[in-house]
Amino acid sequence: MNKTKEWIYGIISEISFFAFLYYVQSLLKVGGNLWVSSLILWALINLSLMFCPVMGKCQK
């Protein structure tokens, strides 16, 4: 597959994941700024997939 397509698909998947987190928090009526809390959740989940050995095994 073309590297450009891989980057585009990766960006689209990360944006859709962020939108999903925002939507779920809005359904749960989370207090506070939803953009910031979604960004924090997005970053923590991505970091856990990259650096946590247990989560890393599930990703592969």
PDB file of C-alpha atoms in Angstrom:
ATOM      1  CA  MET A   1       0.000   0.000   0.000  1.00  0.00           C
ATOM      2  CA  ASN A   2       1.122   3.515  -0.699  1.00  0.00           C
ATOM      3  CA  LYS A   3       2.670   5.366   2.285  1.00  0.00           C
ATOM      4  CA  THR A   4       0.454   8.384   1.613  1.00  0.00           C
ATOM      5  CA  LYS A   5      -2.674   6.238   1.844  1.00  0.00           C
ATOM      6  CA  GLU A   6      -1.443   4.745   5.113  1.00  0.00           C
ATOM      7  CA  TRP A   7      -0.989   8.232   6.581  1.00  0.00           C
ATOM      8  CA  ILE A   8      -4.424   9.338   5.387  1.00  0.00           C
ATOM      9  CA  TYR A   9      -6.108   6.233   6.818  1.00  0.00           C
ATOM     10  CA  GLY A  10      -4.234   6.692  10.089  1.00  0.00           C
ATOM     11  CA  ILE A  11      -5.312  10.320  10.392  1.00  0.00           C
ATOM     12  CA  ILE A  12      -8.919   9.454   9.555  1.00  0.00           C
ATOM     13  CA  SER A  13      -8.978   6.669  12.157  1.00  0.00           C
ATOM     14  CA  GLU A  14      -7.519   8.925  14.874  1.00  0.00           C
ATOM     15  CA  ILE A  15     -10.032  11.703  14.107  1.00  0.00           C
ATOM     16  CA  SER A  16     -12.920   9.254  14.170  1.00  0.00           C
ATOM     17  CA  PHE A  17     -11.662   7.813  17.481  1.00  0.00           C
ATOM     18  CA  PHE A  18     -11.502  11.320  18.958  1.00  0.00           C
ATOM     19  CA  ALA A  19     -15.037  12.025  17.689  1.00  0.00           C
ATOM     20  CA  PHE A  20     -16.239   8.779  19.256  1.00  0.00           C
ATOM     21  CA  LEU A  21     -14.742   9.743  22.627  1.00  0.00           C
ATOM     22  CA  TYR A  22     -16.381  13.168  22.417  1.00  0.00           C
ATOM     23  CA  TYR A  23     -19.752  11.649  21.503  1.00  0.00           C
ATOM     24  CA  VAL A  24     -19.683   9.077  24.304  1.00  0.00           C
ATOM     25  CA  GLN A  25     -18.821  11.752  26.850  1.00  0.00           C
ATOM     26  CA  SER A  26     -21.645  13.941  25.605  1.00  0.00           C
ATOM     27  CA  LEU A  27     -24.061  11.015  25.946  1.00  0.00           C
ATOM     28  CA  LEU A  28     -22.852  10.428  29.499  1.00  0.00           C
ATOM     29  CA  LYS A  29     -23.209  14.158  30.231  1.00  0.00           C
ATOM     30  CA  VAL A  30     -19.651  14.545  31.468  1.00  0.00           C
ATOM     31  CA  GLY A  31     -19.115  17.868  33.188  1.00  0.00           C
ATOM     32  CA  GLY A  32     -16.433  20.256  32.053  1.00  0.00           C
ATOM     33  CA  ASN A  33     -14.900  20.941  28.698  1.00  0.00           C
ATOM     34  CA  LEU A  34     -15.556  17.945  26.441  1.00  0.00           C
ATOM     35  CA  TRP A  35     -12.827  18.909  23.959  1.00  0.00           C
ATOM     36  CA  VAL A  36     -10.147  18.887  26.643  1.00  0.00           C
ATOM     37  CA  SER A  37     -11.355  15.713  28.336  1.00  0.00           C
ATOM     38  CA  SER A  38     -11.604  13.935  24.959  1.00  0.00           C
ATOM     39  CA  LEU A  39      -8.085  15.063  24.099  1.00  0.00           C
ATOM     40  CA  ILE A  40      -6.757  13.746  27.413  1.00  0.00           C
ATOM     41  CA  LEU A  41      -8.515  10.395  26.990  1.00  0.00           C
ATOM     42  CA  TRP A  42      -7.314  10.130  23.382  1.00  0.00           C
ATOM     43  CA  ALA A  43      -3.714  10.803  24.399  1.00  0.00           C
ATOM     44  CA  LEU A  44      -3.786   8.377  27.333  1.00  0.00           C
ATOM     45  CA  ILE A  45      -5.277   5.548  25.302  1.00  0.00           C
ATOM     46  CA  ASN A  46      -2.786   6.061  22.468  1.00  0.00           C
ATOM     47  CA  LEU A  47       0.122   6.187  24.926  1.00  0.00           C
ATOM     48  CA  SER A  48      -1.038   3.014  26.625  1.00  0.00           C
ATOM     49  CA  LEU A  49      -1.145   1.237  23.263  1.00  0.00           C
ATOM     50  CA  MET A  50       2.381   2.402  22.432  1.00  0.00           C
ATOM     51  CA  PHE A  51       4.187   1.927  25.759  1.00  0.00           C
ATOM     52  CA  CYS A  52       2.265  -0.549  27.911  1.00  0.00           C
ATOM     53  CA  PRO A  53       3.539  -4.095  27.251  1.00  0.00           C
ATOM     54  CA  VAL A  54       0.174  -5.687  28.007  1.00  0.00           C
ATOM     55  CA  MET A  55      -1.781  -3.369  25.710  1.00  0.00           C
ATOM     56  CA  GLY A  56       0.930  -3.573  23.054  1.00  0.00           C
ATOM     57  CA  LYS A  57       0.433  -7.334  22.748  1.00  0.00           C
ATOM     58  CA  CYS A  58      -3.266  -6.806  22.087  1.00  0.00           C
ATOM     59  CA  GLN A  59      -2.570  -4.288  19.325  1.00  0.00           C
ATOM     60  CA  LYS A  60      -0.381  -6.625  17.271  1.00  0.00           C
TER      61      LYS A  60
END
